[in-house]
Coordinates of N, CA, C and O in Angstrom, one line a residue:
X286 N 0.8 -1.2 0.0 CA 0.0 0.0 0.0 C 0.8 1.3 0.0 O 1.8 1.5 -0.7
X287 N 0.3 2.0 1.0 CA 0.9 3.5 1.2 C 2.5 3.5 1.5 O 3.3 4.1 1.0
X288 N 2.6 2.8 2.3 CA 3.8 2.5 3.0 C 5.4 2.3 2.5 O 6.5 2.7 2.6
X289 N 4.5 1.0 1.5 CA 5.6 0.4 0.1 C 5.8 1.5 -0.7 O 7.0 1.8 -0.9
X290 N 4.6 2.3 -1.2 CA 5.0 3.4 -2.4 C 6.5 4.4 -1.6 O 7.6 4.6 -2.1
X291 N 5.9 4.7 -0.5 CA 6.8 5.4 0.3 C 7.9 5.0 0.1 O 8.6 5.7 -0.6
X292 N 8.6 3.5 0.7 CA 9.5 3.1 1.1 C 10.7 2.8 -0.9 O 11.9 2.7 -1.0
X293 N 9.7 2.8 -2.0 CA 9.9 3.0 -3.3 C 10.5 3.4 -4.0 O 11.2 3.1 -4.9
X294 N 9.9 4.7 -3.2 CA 10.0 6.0 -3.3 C 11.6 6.9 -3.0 O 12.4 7.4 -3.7
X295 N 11.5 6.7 -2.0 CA 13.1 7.0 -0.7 C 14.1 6.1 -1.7 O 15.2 6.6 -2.0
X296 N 13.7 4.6 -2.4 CA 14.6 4.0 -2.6 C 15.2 4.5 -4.2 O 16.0 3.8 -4.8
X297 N 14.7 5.7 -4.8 CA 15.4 6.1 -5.6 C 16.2 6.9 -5.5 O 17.0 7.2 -6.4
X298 N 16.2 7.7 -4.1 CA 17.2 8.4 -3.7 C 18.3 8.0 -2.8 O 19.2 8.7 -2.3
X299 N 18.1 6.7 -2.8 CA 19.2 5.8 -2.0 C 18.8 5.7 -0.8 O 19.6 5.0 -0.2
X300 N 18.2 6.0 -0.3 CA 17.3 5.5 1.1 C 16.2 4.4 1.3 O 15.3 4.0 0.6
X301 N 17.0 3.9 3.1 CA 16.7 2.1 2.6 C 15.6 2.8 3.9 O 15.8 3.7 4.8
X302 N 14.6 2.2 3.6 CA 13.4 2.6 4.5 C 12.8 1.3 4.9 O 12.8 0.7 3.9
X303 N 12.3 0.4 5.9 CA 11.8 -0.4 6.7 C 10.1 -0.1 7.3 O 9.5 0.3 8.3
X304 N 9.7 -0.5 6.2 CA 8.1 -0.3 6.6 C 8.0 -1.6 7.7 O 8.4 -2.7 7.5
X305 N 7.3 -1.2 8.8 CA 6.5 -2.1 9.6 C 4.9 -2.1 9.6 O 4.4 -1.0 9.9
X306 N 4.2 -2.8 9.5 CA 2.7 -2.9 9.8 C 2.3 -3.1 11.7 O 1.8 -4.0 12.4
X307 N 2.8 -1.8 11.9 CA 1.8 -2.4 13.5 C 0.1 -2.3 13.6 O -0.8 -1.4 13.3
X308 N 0.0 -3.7 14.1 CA -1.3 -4.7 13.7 C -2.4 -3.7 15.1 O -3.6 -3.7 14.9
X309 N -2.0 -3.3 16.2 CA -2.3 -2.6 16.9 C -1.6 -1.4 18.1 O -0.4 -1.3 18.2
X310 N -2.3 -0.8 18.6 CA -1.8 0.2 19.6 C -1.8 0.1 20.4 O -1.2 1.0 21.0
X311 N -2.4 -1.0 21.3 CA -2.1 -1.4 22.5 C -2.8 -3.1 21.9 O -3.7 -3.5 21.0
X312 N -1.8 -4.0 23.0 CA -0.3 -3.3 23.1 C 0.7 -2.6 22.4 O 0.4 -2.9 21.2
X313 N 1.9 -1.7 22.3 CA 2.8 -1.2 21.6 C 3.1 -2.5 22.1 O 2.7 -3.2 23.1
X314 N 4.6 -2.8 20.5 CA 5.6 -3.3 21.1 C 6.9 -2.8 21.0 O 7.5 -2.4 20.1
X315 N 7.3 -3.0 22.9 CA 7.6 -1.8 23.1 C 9.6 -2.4 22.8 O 10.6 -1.8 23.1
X316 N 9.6 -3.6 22.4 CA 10.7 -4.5 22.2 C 10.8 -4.3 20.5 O 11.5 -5.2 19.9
X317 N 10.4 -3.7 20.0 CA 10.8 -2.9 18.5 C 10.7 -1.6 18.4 O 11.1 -0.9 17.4
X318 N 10.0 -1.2 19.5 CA 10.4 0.7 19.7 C 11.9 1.0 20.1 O 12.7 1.7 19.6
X319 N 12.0 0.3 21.3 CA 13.6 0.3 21.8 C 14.6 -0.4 20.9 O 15.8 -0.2 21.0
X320 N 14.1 -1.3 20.0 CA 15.5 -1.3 18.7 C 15.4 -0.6 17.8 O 16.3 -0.7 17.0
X321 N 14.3 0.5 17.5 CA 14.6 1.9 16.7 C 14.9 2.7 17.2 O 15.1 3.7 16.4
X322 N 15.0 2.8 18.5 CA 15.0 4.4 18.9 C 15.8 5.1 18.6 O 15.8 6.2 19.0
X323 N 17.3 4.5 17.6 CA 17.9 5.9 17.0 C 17.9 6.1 15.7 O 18.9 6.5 15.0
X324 N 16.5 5.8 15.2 CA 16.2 6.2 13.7 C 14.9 7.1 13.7 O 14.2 7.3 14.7
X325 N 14.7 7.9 12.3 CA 13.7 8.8 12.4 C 12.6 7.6 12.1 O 12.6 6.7 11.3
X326 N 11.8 7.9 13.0 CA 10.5 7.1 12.8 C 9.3 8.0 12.5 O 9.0 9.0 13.2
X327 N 8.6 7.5 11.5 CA 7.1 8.3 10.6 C 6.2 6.7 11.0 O 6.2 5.4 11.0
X328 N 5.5 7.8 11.3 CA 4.0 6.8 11.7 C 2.6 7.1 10.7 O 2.1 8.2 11.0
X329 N 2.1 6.5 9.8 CA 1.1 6.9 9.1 C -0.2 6.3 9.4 O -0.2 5.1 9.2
X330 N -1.1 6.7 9.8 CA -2.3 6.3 9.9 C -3.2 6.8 9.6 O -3.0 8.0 9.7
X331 N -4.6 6.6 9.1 CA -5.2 6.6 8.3 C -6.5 7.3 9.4 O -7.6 6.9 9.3
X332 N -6.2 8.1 10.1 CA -7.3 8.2 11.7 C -6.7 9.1 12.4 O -5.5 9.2 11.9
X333 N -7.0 10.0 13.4 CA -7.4 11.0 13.6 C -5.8 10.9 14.3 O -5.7 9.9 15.0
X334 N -5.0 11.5 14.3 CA -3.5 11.8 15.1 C -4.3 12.0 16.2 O -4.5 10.9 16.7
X335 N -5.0 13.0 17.0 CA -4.6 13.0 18.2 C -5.6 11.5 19.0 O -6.8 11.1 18.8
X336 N -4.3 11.1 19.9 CA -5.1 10.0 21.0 C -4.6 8.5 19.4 O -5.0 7.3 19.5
X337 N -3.9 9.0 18.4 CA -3.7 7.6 17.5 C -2.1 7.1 17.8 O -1.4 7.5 18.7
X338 N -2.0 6.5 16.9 CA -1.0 5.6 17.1 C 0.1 6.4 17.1 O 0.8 6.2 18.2
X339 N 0.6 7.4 16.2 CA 2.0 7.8 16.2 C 1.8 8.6 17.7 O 2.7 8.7 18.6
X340 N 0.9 9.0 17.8 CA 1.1 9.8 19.4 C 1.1 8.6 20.7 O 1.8 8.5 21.6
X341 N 0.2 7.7 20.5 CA 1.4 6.5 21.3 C 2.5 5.9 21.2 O 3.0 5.0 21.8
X342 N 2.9 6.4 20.3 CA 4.5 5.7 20.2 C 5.8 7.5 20.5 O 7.0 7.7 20.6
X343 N 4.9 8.2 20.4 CA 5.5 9.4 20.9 C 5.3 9.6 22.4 O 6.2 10.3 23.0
X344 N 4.0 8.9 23.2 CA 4.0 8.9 24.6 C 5.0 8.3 25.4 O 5.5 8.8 26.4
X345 N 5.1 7.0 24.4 CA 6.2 5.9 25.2 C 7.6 6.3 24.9 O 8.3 6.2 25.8
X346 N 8.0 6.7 24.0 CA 9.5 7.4 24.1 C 9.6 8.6 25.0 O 10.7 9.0 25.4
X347 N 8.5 9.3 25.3 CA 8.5 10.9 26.1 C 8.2 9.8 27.9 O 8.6 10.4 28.9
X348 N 7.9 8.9 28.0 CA 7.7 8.5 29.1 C 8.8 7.6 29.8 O 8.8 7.2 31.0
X349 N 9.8 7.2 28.5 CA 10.9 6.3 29.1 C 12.1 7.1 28.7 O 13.1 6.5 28.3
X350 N 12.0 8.8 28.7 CA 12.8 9.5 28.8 C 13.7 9.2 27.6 O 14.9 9.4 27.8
X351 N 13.5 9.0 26.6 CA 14.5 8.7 25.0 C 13.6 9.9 24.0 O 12.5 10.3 23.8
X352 N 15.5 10.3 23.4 CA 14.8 11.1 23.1 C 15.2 10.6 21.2 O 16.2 10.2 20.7
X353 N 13.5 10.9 20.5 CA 13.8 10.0 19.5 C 12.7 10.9 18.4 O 11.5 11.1 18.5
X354 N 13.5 11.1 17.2 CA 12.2 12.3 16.2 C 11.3 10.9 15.5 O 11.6 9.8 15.0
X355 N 9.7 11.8 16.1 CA 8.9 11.2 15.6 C 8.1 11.9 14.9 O 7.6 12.8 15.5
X356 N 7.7 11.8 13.8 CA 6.6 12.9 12.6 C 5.9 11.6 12.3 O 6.4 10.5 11.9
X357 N 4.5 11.9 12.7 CA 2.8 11.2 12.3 C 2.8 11.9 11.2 O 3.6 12.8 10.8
X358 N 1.8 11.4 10.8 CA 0.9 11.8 9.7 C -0.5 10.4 9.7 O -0.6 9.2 9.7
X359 N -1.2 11.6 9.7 CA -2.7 11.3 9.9 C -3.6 12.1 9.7 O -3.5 13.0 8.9
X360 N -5.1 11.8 10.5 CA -5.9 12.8 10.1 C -6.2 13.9 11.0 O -6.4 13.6 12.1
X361 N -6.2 15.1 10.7 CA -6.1 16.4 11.4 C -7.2 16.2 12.6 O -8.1 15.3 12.4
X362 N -7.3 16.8 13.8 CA -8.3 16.7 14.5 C -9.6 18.3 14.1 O -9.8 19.3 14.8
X363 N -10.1 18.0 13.1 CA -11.0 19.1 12.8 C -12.2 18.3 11.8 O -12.3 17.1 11.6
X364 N -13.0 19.2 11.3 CA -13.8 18.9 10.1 C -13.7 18.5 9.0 O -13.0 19.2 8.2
X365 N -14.2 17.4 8.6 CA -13.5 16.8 7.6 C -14.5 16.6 6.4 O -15.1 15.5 6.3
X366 N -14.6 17.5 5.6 CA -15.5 17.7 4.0 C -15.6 16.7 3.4 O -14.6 16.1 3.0
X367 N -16.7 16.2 3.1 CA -17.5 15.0 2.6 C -16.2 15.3 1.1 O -15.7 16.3 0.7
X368 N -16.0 14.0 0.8 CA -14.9 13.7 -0.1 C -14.4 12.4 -0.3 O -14.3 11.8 0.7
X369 N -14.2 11.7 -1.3 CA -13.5 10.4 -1.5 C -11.8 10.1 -0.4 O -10.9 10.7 0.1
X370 N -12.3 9.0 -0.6 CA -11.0 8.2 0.9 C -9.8 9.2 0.4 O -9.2 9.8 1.3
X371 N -9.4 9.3 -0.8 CA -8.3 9.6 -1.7 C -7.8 11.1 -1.3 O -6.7 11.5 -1.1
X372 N -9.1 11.8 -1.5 CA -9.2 13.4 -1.9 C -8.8 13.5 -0.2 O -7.8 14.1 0.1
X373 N -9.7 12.8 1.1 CA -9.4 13.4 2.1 C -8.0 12.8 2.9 O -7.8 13.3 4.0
X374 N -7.0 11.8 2.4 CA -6.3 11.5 2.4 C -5.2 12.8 2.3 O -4.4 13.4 3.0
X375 N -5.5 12.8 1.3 CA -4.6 13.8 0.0 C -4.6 15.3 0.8 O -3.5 15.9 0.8
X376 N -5.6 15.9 1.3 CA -5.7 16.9 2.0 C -4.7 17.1 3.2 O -4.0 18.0 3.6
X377 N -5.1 15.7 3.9 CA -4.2 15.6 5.6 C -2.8 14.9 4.8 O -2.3 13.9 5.2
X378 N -2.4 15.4 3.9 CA -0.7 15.1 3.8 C -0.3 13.7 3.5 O 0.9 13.4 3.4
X379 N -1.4 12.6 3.5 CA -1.1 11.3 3.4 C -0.9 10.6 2.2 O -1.6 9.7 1.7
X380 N 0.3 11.3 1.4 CA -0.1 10.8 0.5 C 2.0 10.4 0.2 O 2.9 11.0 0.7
X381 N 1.9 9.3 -0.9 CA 3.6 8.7 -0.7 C 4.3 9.9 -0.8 O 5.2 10.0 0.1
X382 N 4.2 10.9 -1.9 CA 5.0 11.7 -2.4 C 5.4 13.0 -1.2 O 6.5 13.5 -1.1
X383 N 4.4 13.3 -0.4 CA 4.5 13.9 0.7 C 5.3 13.4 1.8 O 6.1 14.1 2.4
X384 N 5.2 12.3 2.1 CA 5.8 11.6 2.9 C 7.0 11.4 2.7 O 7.9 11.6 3.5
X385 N 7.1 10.8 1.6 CA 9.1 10.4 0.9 C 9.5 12.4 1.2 O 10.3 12.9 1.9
X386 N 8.8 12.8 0.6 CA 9.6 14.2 0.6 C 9.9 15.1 2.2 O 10.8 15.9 2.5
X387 N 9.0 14.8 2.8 CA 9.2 14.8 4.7 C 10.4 14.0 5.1 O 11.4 14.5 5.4
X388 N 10.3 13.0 5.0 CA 11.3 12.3 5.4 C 12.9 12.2 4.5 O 13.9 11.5 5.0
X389 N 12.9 12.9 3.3 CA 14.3 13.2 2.6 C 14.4 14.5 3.7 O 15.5 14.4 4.3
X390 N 13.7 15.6 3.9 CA 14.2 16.8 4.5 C 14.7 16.1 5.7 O 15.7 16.7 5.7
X391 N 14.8 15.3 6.8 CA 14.5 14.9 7.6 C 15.3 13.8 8.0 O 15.4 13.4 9.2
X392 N 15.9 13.5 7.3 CA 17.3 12.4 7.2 C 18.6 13.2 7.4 O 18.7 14.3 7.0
X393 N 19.7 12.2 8.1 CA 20.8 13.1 8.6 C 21.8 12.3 7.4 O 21.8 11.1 7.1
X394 N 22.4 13.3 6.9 CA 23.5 12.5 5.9 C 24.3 12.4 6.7 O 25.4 11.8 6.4

């Protein structure tokens, strides 16, 4: 899906990117947070950022005192204009080409 185009995407600019599918939010697992925690981690979900996933995986690093950049992308917490999955997607920034280009600014050479 989204994730792969992303990860595609990076890989024409020579960036090796590691999509994971986490299957849920609770539990985190919190035994593959602590083997990334010194890479930039992007969290995409398809649902409302606040109280979603990348903000629990931004709790648990802010709670066990590591300090580790994390950029969500999701859906804004506001009104959301009757529109195809795509269009309102496309609106809240979720889209590959947005994301590959977030994350090229965002990488340490």
């Amino acid at each position: 899906g989204r994730a792969l185009a992303v990860a595609n995407e990076l890989e024409k600019y020579g960036v090796k990117a590691t999509v994971v599918n986490a299957r849920s939010v609770k539990p985190l697992d919190k035994n593959y947070l602590n083997f990334i925690k010194d890479k930039l981690i992007i969290t995409v979900e398809e649902n409302v950022l606040a109280g979603g996933f990348g903000s629990a995986v931004m709790e648990y690093y802010s709670q066990n005192d590591v300090m580790v950049k994390v950029i969500p992308f999701g859906i804004k917490d506001q009104f959301i204009a009757q529109a195809s999955v795509e269009s309102q997607l496309s609106q809240n920034g979720i889209t590959a080409e947005n994301i590959a280009n977030t994350i090229k600014k965002n990488i340490k050479d």
